PDB file of C-alpha atoms in Angstrom:
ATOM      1  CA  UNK G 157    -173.743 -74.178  36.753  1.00 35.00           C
ATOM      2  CA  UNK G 158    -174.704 -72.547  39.873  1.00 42.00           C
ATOM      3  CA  UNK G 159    -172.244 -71.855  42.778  1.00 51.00           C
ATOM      4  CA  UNK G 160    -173.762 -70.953  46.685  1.00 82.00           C
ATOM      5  CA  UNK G 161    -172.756 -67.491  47.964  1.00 90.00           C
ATOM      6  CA  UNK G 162    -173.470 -66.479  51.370  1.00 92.00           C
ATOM      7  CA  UNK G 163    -173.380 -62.979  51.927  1.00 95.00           C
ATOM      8  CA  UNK G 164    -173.394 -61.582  55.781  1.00 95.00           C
ATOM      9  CA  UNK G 165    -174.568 -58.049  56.474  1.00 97.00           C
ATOM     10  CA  UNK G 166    -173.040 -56.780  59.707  1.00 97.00           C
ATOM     11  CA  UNK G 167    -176.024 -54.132  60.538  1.00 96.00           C
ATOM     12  CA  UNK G 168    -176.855 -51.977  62.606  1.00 92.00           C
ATOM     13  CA  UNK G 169    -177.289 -48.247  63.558  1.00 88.00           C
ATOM     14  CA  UNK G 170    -174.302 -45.600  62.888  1.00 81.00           C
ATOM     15  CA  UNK G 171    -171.210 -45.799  65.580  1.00 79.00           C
ATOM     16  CA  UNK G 172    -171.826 -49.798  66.962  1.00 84.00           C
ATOM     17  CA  UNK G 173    -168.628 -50.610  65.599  1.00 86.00           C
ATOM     18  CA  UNK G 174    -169.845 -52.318  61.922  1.00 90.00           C
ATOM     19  CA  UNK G 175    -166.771 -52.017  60.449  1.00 90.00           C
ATOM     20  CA  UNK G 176    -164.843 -53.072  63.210  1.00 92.00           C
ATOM     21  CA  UNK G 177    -166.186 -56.650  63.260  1.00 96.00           C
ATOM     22  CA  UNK G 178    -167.074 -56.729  59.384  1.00 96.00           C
ATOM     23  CA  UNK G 179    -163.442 -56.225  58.729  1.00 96.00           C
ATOM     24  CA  UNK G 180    -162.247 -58.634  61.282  1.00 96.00           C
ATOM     25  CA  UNK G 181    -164.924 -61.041  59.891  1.00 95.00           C
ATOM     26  CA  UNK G 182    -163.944 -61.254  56.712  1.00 95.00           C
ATOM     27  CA  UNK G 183    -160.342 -61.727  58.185  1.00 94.00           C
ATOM     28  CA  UNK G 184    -161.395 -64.795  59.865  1.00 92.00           C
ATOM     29  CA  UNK G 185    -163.411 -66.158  56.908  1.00 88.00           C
ATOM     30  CA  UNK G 186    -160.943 -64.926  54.548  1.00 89.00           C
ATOM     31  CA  UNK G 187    -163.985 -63.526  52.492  1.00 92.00           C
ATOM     32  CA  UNK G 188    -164.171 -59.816  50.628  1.00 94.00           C
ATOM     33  CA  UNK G 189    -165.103 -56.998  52.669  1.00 96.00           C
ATOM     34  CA  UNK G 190    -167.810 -54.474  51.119  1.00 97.00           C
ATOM     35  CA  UNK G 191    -168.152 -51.138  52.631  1.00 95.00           C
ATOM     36  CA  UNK G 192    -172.322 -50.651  52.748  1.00 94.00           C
ATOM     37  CA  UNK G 193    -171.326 -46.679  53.349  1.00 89.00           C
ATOM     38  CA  UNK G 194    -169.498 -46.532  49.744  1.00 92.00           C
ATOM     39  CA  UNK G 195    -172.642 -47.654  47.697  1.00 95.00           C
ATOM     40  CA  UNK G 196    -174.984 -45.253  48.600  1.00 93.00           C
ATOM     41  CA  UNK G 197    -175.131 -42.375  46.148  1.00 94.00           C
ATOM     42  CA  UNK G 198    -173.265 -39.042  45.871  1.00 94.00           C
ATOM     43  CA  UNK G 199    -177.173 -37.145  46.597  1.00 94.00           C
ATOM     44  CA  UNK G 200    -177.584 -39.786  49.970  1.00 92.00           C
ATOM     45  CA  UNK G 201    -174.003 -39.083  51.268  1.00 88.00           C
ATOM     46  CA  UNK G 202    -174.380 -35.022  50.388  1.00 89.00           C
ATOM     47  CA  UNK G 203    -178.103 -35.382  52.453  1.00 89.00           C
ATOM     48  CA  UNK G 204    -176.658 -36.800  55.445  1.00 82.00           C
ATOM     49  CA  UNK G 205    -173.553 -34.807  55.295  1.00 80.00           C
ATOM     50  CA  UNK G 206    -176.040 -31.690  55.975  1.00 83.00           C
ATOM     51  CA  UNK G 207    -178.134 -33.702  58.828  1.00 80.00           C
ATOM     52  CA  UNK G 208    -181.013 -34.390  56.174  1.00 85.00           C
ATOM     53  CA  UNK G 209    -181.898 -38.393  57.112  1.00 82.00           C
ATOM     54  CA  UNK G 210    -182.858 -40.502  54.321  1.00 85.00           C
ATOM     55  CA  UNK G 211    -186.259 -41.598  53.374  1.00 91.00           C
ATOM     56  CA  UNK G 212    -187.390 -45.147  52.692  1.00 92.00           C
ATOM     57  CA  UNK G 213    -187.575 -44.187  48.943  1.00 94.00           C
ATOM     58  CA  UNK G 214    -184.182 -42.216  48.662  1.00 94.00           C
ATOM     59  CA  UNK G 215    -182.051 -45.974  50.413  1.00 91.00           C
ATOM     60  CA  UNK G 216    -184.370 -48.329  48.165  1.00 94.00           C
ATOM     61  CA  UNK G 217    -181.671 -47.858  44.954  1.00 94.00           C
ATOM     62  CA  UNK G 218    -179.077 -48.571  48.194  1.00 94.00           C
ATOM     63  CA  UNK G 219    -180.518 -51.571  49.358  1.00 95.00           C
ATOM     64  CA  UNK G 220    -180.922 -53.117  46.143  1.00 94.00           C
ATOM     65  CA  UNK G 221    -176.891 -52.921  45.502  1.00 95.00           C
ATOM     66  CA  UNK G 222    -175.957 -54.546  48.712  1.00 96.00           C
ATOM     67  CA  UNK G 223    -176.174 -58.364  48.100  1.00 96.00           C
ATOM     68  CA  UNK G 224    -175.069 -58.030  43.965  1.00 95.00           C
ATOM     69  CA  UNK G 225    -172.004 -55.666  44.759  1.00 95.00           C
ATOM     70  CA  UNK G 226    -170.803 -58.260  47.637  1.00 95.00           C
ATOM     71  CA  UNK G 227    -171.532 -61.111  44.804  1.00 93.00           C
ATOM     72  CA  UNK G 228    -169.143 -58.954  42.585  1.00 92.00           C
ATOM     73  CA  UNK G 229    -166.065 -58.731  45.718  1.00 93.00           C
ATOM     74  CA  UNK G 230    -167.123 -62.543  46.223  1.00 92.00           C
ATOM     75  CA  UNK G 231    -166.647 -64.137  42.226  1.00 89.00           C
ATOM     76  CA  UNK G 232    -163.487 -61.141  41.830  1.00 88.00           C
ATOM     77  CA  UNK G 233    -161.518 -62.877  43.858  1.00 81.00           C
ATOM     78  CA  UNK G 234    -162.335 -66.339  44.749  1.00 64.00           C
ATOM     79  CA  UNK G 235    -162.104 -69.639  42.510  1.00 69.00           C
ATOM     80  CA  UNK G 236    -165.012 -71.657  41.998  1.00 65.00           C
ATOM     81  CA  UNK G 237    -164.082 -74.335  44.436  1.00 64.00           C
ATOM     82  CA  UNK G 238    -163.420 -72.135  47.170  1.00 67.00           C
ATOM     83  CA  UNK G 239    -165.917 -71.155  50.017  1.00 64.00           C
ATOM     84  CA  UNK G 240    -167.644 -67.952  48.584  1.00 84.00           C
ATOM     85  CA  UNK G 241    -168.469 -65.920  51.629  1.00 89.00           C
ATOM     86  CA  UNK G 242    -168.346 -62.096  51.288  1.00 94.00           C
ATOM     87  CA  UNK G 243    -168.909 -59.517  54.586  1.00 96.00           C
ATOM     88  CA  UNK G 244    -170.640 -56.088  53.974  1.00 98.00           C
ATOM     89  CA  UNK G 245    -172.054 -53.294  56.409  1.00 97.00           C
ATOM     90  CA  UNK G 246    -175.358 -51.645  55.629  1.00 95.00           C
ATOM     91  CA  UNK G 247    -177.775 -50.451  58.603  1.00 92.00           C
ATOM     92  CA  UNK G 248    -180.524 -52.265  57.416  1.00 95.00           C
ATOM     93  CA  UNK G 249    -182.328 -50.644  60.411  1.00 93.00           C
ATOM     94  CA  UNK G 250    -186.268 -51.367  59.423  1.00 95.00           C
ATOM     95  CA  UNK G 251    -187.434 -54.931  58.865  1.00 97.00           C
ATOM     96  CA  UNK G 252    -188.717 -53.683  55.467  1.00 96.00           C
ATOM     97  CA  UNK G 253    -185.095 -52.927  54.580  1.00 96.00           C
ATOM     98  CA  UNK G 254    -183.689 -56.602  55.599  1.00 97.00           C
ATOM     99  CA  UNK G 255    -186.892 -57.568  53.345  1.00 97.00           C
ATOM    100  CA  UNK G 256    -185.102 -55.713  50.251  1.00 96.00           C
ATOM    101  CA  UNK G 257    -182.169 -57.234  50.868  1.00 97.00           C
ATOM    102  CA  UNK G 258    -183.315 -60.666  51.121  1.00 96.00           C
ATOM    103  CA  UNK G 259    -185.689 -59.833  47.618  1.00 95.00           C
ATOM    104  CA  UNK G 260    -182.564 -58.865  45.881  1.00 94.00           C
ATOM    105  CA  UNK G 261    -181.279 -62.619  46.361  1.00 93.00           C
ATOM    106  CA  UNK G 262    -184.684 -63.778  45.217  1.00 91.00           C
ATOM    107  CA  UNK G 263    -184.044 -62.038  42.429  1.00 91.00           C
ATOM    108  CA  UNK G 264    -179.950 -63.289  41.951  1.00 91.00           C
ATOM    109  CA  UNK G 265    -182.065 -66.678  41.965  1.00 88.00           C
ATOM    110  CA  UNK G 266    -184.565 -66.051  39.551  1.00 91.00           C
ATOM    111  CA  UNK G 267    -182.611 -63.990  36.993  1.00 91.00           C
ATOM    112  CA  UNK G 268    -179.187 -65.206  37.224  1.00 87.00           C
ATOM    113  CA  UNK G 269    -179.315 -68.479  38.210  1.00 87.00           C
ATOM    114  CA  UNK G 270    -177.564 -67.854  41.190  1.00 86.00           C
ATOM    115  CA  UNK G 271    -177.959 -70.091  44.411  1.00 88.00           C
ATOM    116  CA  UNK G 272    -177.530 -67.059  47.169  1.00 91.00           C
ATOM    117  CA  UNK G 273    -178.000 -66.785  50.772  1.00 91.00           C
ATOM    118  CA  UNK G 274    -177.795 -63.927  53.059  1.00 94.00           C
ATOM    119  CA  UNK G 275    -177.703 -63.474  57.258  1.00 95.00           C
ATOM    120  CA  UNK G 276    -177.778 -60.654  59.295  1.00 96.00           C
ATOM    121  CA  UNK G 277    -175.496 -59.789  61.930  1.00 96.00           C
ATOM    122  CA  UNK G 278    -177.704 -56.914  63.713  1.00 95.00           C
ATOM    123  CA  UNK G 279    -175.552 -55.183  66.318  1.00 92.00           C
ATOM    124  CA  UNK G 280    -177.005 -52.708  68.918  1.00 89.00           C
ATOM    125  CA  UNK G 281    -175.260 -50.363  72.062  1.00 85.00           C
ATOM    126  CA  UNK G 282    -177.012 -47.978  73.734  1.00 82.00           C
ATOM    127  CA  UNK G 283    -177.343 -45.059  72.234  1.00 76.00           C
ATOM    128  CA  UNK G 284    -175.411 -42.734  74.883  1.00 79.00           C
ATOM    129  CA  UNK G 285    -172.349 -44.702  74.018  1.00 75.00           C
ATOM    130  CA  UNK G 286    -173.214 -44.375  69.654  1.00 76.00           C
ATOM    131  CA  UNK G 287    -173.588 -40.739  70.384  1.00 74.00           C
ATOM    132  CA  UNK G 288    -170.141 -40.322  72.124  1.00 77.00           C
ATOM    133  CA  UNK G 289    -168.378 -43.059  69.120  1.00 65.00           C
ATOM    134  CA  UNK G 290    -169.959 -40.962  66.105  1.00 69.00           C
ATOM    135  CA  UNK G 291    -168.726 -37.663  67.713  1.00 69.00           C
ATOM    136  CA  UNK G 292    -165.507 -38.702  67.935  1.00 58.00           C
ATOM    137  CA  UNK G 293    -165.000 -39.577  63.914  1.00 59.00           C
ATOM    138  CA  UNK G 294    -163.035 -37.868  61.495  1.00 60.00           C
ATOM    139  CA  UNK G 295    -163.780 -37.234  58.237  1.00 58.00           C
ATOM    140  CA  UNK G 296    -166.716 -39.488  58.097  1.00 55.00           C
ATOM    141  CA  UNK G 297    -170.169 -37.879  56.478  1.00 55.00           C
ATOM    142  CA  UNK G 298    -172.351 -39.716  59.556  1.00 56.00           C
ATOM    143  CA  UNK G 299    -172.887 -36.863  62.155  1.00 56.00           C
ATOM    144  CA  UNK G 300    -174.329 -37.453  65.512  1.00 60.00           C
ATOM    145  CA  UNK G 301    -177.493 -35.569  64.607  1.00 65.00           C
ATOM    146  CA  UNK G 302    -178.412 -39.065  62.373  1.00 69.00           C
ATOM    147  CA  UNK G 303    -177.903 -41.252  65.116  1.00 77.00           C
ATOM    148  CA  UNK G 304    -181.099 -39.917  66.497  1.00 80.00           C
ATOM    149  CA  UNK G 305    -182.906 -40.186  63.472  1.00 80.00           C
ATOM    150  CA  UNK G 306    -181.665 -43.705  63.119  1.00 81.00           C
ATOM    151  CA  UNK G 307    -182.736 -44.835  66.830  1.00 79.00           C
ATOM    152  CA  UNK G 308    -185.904 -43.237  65.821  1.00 85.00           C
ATOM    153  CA  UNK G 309    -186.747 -45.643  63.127  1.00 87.00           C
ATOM    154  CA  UNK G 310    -184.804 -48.291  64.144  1.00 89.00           C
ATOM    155  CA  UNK G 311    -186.832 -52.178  64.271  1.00 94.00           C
ATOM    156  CA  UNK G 312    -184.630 -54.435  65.818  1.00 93.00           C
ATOM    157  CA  UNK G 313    -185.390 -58.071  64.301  1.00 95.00           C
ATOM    158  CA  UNK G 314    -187.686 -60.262  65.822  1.00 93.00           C
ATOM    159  CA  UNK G 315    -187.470 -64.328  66.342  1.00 92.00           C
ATOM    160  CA  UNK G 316    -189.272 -64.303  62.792  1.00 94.00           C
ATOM    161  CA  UNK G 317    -186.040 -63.152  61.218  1.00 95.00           C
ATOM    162  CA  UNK G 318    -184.246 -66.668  61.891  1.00 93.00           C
ATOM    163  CA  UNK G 319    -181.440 -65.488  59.432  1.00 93.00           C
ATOM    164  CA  UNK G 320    -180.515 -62.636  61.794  1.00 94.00           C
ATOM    165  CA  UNK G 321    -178.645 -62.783  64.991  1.00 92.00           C
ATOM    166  CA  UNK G 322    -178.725 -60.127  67.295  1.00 92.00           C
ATOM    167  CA  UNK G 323    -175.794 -59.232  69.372  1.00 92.00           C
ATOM    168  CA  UNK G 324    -175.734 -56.640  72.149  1.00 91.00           C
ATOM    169  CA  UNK G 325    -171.961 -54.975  72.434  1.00 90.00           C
ATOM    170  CA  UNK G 326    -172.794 -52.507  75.161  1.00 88.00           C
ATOM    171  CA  UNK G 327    -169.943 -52.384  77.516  1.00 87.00           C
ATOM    172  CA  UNK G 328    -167.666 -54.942  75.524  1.00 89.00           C
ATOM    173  CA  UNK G 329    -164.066 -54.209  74.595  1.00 88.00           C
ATOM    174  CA  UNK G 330    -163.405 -54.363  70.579  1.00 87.00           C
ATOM    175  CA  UNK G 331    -161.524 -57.593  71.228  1.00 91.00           C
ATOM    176  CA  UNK G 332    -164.435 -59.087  73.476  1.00 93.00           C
ATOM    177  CA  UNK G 333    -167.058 -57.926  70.372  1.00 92.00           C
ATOM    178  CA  UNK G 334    -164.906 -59.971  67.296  1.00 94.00           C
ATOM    179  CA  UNK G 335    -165.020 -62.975  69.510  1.00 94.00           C
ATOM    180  CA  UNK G 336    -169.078 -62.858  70.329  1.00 93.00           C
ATOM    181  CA  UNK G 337    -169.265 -61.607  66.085  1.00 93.00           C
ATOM    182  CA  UNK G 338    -168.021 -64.685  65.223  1.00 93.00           C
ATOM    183  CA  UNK G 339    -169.658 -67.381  67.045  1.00 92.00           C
ATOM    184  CA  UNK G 340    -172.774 -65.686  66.022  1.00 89.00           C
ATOM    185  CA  UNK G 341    -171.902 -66.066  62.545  1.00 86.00           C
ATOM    186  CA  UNK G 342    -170.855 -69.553  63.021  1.00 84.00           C
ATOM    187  CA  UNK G 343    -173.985 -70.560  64.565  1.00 81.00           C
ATOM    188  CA  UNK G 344    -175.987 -69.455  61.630  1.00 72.00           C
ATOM    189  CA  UNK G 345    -176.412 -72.263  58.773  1.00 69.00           C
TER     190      UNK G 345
END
């Protein structure tokens, strides 16, 4: 037997606050929170450590893991008659990327039987304002030197991509963001 997941991908570029809302998110939904950042590999996080962006071919192996490791968090720790929502961040900054993601549920369907959805939460801020947020981190292996790479190849998505919502948060307190995050989400079926 087959059980629906739904699986929403809070994207966007570096320093928009993805985390933020993703873990207030799956708060409100009371889903499993996947950090996108923690599934690329040791090489990817050592590249952009040094300021080296990633190419299409080194995130591929990345995107593939984003829907099946939230599918993991979602069946670890819910029953089968619960709601089986799970929240993850990834960038997902090209529309080809969004299309790997969305072929890695095809292929949940097709292999495993499973009956999985995904929606995109695409956040943007202008880039003035992600420059100032990623200098301002700690610790983190994202350093403002990507951002530009990211605005560089970033593809918001277009009315085509009906499973994505796009929210602006430029100029919008934390509090004010959550709020706008989930009605979005809600809207979505």
């Amino acid at each position: 037997m087959s059980h629906t997941f739904m699986v929403w991908v809070i994207a966007g570029p570096a320093g928009c606050g993805k985390t933020t809302v993703a873990e207030f998110l799956a708060k409100e939904l009371d889903a499993p929170y996947v950090e996108g950042d923690n599934l690329h590999s040791p090489e990817n996080i050592h590249k952009m450590s040094v300021g080296i962006a990633l190419t299409d071919e080194d995130r591929e192996p990345w995107l593939r893991k984003i829907v099946p490791e939230t599918i993991h968090a979602i069946k670890a720790r819910s029953k089968p008659e619960e709601p089986r929502y799970g929240v993850v961040t990834c960038s997902a900054l090209k529309k080809k990327y969004r299309d790997a993601i969305r072929a890695s549920t095809r292929e949940l369907r097709e292999r495993h039987g499973l009956s999985v959805g995904v929606r995109f939460l695409f956040m943007s801020i202008d880039e003035e304002v992600l420059l100032k947020r990623v200098r301002g981190r700690q610790g983190h292996y994202m350093k403002e030197s990507m951002v530009a790479s990211q605005i560089r190849i970033l593809e918001l998505p277009t009315l085509s991509e009906i499973d994505s919502v796009r929210l602006d948060v430029t100029g919008k307190m934390p509090e004010e963001v959550n709020q706008l995050a989930k009605t979005a989400v809600l809207s979505l079926p």
